[in-house]
mmCIF file of C-alpha atoms in Angstrom:
data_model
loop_
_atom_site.group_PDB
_atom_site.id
_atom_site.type_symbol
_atom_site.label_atom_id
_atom_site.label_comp_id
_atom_site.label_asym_id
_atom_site.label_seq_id
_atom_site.Cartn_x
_atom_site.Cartn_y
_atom_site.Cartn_z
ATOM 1 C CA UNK A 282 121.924 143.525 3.407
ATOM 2 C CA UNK A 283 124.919 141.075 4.268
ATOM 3 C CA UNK A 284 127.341 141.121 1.700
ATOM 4 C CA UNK A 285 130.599 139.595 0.987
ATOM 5 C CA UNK A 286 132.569 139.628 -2.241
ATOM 6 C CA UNK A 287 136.278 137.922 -2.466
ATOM 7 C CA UNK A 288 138.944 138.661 -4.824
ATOM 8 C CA UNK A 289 142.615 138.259 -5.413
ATOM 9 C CA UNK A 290 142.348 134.478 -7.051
ATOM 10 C CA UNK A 291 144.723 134.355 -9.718
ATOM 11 C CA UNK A 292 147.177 131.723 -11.630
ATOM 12 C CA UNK A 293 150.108 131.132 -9.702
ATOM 13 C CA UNK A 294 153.181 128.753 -9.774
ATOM 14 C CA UNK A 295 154.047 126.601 -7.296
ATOM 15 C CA UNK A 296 155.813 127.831 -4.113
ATOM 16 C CA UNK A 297 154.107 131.079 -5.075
ATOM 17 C CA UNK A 298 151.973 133.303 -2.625
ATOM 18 C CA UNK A 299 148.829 134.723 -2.917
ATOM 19 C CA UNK A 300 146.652 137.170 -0.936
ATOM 20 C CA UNK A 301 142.565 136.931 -1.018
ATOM 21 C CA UNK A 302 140.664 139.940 0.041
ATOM 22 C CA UNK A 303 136.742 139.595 1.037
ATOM 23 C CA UNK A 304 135.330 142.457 1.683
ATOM 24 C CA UNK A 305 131.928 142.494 3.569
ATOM 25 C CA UNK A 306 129.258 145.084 3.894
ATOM 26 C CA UNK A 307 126.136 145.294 6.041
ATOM 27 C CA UNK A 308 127.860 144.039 8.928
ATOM 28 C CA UNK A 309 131.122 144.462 11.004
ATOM 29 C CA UNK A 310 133.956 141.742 10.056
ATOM 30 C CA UNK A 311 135.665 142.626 13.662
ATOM 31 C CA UNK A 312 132.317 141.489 15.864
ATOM 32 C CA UNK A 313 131.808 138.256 14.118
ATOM 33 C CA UNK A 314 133.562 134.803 13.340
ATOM 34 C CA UNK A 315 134.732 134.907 9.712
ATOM 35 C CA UNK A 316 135.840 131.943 8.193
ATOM 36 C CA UNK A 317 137.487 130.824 4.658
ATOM 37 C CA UNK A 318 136.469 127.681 3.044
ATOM 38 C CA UNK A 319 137.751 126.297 -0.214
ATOM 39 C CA UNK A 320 136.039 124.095 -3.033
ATOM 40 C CA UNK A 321 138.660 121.644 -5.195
ATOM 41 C CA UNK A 322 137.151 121.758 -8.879
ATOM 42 C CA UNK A 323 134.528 119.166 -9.035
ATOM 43 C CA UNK A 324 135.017 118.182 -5.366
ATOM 44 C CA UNK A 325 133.322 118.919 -1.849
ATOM 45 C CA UNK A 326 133.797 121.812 0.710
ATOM 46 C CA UNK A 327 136.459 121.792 2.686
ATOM 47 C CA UNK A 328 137.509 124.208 5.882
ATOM 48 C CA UNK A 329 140.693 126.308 5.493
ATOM 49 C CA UNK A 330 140.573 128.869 7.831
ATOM 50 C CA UNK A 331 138.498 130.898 10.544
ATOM 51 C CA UNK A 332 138.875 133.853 12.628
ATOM 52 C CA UNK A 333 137.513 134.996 15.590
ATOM 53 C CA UNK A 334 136.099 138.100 16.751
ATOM 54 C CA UNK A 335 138.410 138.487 19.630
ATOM 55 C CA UNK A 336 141.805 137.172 17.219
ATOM 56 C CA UNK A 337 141.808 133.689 17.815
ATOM 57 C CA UNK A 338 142.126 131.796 14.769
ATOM 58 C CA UNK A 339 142.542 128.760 13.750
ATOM 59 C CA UNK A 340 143.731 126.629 10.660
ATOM 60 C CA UNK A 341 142.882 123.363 8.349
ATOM 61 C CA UNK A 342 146.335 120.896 9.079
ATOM 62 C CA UNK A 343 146.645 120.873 5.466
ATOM 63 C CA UNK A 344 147.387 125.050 5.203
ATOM 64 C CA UNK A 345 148.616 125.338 9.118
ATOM 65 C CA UNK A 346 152.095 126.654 8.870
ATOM 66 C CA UNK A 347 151.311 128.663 5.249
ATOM 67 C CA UNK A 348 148.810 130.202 5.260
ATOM 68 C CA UNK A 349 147.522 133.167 7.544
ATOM 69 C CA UNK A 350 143.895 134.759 8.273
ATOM 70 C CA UNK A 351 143.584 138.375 9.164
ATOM 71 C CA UNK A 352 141.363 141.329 9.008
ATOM 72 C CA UNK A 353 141.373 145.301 8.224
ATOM 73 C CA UNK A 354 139.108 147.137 10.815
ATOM 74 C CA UNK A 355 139.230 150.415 8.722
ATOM 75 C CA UNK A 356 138.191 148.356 5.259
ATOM 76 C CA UNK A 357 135.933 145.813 7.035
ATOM 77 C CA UNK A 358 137.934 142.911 4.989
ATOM 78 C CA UNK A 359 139.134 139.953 5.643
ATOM 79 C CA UNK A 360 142.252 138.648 3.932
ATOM 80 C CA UNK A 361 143.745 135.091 3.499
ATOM 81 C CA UNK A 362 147.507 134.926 2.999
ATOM 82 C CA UNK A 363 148.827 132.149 1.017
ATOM 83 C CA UNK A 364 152.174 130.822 0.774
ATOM 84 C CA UNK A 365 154.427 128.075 -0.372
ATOM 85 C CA UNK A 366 151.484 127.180 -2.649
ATOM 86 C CA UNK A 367 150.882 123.647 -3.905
ATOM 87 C CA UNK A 368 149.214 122.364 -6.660
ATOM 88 C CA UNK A 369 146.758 120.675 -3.964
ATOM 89 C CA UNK A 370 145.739 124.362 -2.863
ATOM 90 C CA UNK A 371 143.663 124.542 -6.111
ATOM 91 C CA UNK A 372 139.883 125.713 -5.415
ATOM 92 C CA UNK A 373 137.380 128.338 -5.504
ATOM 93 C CA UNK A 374 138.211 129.787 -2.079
ATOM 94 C CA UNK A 375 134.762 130.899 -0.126
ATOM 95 C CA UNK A 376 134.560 133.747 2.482
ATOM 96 C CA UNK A 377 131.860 132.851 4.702
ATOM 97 C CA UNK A 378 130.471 134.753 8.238
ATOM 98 C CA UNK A 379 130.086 132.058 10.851
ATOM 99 C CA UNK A 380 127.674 132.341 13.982
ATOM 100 C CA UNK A 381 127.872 129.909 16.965
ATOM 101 C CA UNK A 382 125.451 128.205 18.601
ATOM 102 C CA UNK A 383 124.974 126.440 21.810
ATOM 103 C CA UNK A 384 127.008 123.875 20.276
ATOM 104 C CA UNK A 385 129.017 124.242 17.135
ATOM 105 C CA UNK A 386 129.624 127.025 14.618
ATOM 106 C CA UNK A 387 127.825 127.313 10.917
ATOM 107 C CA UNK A 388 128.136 129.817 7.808
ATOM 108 C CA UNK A 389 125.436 131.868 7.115
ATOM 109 C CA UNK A 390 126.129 133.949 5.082
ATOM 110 C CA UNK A 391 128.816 133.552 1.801
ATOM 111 C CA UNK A 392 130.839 135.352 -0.556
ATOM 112 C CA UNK A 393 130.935 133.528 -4.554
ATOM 113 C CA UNK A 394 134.036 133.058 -4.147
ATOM 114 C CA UNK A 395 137.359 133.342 -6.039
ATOM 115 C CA UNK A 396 139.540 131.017 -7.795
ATOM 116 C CA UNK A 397 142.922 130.137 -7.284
ATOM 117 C CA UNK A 398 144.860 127.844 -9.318
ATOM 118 C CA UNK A 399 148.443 126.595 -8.613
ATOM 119 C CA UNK A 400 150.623 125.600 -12.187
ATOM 120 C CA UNK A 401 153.447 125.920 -13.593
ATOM 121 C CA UNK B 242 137.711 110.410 2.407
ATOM 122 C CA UNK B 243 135.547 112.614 4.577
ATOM 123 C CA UNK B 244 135.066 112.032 8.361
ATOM 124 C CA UNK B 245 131.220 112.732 8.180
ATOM 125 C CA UNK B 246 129.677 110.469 5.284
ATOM 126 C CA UNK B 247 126.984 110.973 3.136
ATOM 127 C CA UNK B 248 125.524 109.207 0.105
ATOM 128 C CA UNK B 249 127.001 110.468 -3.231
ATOM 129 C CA UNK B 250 123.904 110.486 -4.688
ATOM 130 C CA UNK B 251 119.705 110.377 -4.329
ATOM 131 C CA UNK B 252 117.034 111.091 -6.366
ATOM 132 C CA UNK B 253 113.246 111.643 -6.409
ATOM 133 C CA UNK B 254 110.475 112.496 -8.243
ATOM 134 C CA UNK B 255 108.648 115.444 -8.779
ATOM 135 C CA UNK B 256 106.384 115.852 -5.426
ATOM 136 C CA UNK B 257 108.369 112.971 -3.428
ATOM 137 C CA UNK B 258 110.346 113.171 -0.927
ATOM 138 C CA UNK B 259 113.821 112.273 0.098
ATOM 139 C CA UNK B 260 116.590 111.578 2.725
ATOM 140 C CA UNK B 261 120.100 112.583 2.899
ATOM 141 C CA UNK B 262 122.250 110.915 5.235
ATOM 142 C CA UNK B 263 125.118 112.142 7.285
ATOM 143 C CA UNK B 264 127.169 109.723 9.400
ATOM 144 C CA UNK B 265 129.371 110.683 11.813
ATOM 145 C CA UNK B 266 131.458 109.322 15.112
ATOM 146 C CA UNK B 267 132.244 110.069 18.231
ATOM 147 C CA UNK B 268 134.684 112.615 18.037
ATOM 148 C CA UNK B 269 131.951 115.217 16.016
ATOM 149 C CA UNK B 270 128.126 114.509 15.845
ATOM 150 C CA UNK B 271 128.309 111.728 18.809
ATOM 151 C CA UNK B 272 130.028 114.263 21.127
ATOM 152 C CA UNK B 273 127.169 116.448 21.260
ATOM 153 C CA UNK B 274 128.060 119.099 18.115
ATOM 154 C CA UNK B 275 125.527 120.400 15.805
ATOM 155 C CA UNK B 276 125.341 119.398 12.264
ATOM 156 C CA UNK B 277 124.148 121.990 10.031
ATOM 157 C CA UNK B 278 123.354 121.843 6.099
ATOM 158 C CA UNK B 279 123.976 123.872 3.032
ATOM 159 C CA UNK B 280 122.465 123.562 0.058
ATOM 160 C CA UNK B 281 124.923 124.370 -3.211
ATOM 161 C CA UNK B 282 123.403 124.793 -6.201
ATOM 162 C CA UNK B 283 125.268 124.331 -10.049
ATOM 163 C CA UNK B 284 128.010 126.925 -9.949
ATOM 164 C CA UNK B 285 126.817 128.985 -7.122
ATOM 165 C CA UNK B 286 128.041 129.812 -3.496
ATOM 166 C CA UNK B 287 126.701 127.405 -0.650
ATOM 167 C CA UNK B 288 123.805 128.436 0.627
ATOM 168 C CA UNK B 289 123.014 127.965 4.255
ATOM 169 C CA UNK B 290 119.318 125.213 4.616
ATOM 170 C CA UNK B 291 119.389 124.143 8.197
ATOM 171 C CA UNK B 292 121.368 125.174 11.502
ATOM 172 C CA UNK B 293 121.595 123.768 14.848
ATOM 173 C CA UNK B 294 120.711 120.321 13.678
ATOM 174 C CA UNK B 295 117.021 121.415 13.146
ATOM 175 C CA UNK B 296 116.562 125.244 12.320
ATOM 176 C CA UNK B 297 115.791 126.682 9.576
ATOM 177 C CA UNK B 298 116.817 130.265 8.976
ATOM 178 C CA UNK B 299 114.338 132.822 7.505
ATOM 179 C CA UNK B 300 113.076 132.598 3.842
ATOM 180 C CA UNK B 301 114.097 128.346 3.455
ATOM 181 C CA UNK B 302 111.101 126.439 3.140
ATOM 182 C CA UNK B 303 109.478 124.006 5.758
ATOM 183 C CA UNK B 304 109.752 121.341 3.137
ATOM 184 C CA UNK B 305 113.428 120.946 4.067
ATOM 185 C CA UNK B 306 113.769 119.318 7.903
ATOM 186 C CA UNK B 307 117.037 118.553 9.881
ATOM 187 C CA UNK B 308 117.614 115.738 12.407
ATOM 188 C CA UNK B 309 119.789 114.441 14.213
ATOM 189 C CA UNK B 310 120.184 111.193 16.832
ATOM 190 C CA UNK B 311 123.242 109.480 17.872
ATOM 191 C CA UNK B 312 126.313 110.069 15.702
ATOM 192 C CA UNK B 313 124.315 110.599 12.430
ATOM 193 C CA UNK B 314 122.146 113.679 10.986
ATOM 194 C CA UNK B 315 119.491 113.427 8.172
ATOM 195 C CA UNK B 316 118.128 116.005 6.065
ATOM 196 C CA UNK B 317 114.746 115.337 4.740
ATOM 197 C CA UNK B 318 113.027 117.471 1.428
ATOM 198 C CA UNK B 319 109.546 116.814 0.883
ATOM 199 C CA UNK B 320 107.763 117.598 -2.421
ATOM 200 C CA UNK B 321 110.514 117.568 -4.387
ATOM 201 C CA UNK B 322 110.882 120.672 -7.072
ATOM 202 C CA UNK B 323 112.833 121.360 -10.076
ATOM 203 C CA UNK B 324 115.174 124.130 -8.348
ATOM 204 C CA UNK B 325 115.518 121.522 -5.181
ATOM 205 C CA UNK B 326 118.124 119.937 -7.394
ATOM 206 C CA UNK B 327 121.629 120.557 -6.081
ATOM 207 C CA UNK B 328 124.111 119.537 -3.873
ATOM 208 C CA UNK B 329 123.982 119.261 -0.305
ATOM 209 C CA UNK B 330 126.775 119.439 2.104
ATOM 210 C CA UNK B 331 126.192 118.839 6.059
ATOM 211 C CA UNK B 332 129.151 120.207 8.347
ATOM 212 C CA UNK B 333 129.613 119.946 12.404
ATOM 213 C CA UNK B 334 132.876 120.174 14.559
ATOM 214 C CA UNK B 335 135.312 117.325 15.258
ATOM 215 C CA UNK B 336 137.330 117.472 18.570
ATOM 216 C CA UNK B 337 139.636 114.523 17.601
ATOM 217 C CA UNK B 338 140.866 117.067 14.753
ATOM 218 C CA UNK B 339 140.407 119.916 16.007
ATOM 219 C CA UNK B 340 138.631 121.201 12.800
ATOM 220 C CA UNK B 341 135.170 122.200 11.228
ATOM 221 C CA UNK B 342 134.123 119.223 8.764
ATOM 222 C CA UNK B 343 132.029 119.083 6.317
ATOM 223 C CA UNK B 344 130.216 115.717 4.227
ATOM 224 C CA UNK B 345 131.517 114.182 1.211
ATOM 225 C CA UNK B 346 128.303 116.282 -0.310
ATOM 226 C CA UNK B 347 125.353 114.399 -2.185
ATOM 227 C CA UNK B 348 124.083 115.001 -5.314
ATOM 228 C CA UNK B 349 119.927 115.674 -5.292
ATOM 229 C CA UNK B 350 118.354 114.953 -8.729
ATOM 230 C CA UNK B 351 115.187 115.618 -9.454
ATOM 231 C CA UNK B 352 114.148 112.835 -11.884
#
């Protein structure tokens, strides 16, 4: 059974960093497209982040420059680092496996997410 | 604002059905890319409904139905349930940004 379950989210001030952890089980994080995806209290989804199976990755404008998406082979997680946060960077963040198709790239599978929240 | 559109709300009764709208442009659903939709409901992770513009992955039901034609995408749910009420998100690619998108979201009720 596909699972993925994020932590790390915490209450941090502004200019802070952060590190979110998703750790997956029932498949391999290294074969696949993972992909973080963040949710602004009471607003709609919005990309951050994805990663590709062979290291490629690629970033939202809004985070490019701050904030960094890897992955741990040996603990089949993936990891989003966070810095110079802003209050703006205030969501539940989602982990999320992504599969391609012939043309495009969806999330089938999700974490619950964790929450980060940027205040001083 | 959100580069594909949909309606911020729509409702239906029990056994109806209903339409979601997603509008898009020609750098994302009129290029060609999929539009796929996710179904989120009340404090819960999203929850993948529809891929590829029209599939549906194992376990949804065929009540829910993806299309897509020019640069929009529709999601239609027949007989309307309870538990069908939610929000749902649709999400493709956009070359102009270089980035997934996803819809404003629209929020089903169940009346």
């Amino acid at each position: 059974e596909v699972q993925l379950v994020e932590s790390g989210g915490d209450l941090i001030q502004p200019g802070g960093s952060l590190r979110l952890s998703c750790a997956a089980s029932g498949f391999t994080v290294t074969t696949n497209y993972m992909a973080w995806v963040r949710q602004a209290p009471g607003k709609g989804l919005k990309w951050v982040s994805t990663l590709y199976s062979g290291g490629n990755t690629y970033y939202a404008d809004s985070v490019k420059g701050r904030f960094t998406i890897s992955r741990d082979n040996s603990k089949n997680t993936l990891y989003l680092q966070m810095n110079s946060l802003r209050a703006e960077d205030t969501a539940v963040y989602f982990c999320a496996r992504a599969r391609t198709g012939t043309t495009g790239m969806y999330h089938d599978y999700w974490g619950r997410g964790t929450l980060v929240t940027v205040s001083s | 604002q959100s580069v594909l559109t949909q309606p911020p709300s729509v409702s239906g009764a029990p056994g109806q059905g209903v339409t979601i709208s997603c509008t898009g442009s020609s750098s994302n659903i009129g290029t060609g890319y999929d539009v796929h939709w996710y179904q989120q409901l009340p404090g819960t992770a999203p929850k993948l409904l529809v891929y590829g513009n029209y599939n549906r992955p194992s376990g949804v039901p065929d009540r829910f139905s993806g299309s897509k034609s020019g640069t929009s995408a529709s999601l239609a749910i027949t007989g309307l349930q309870a538990e069908d009420e939610a929000d749902y998100y649709c999400q493709s690619y956009d070359i102009s940004l270089s980035a997934w998108v996803f819809g404003g979201g629209t929020k089903m009720t169940v009346l």
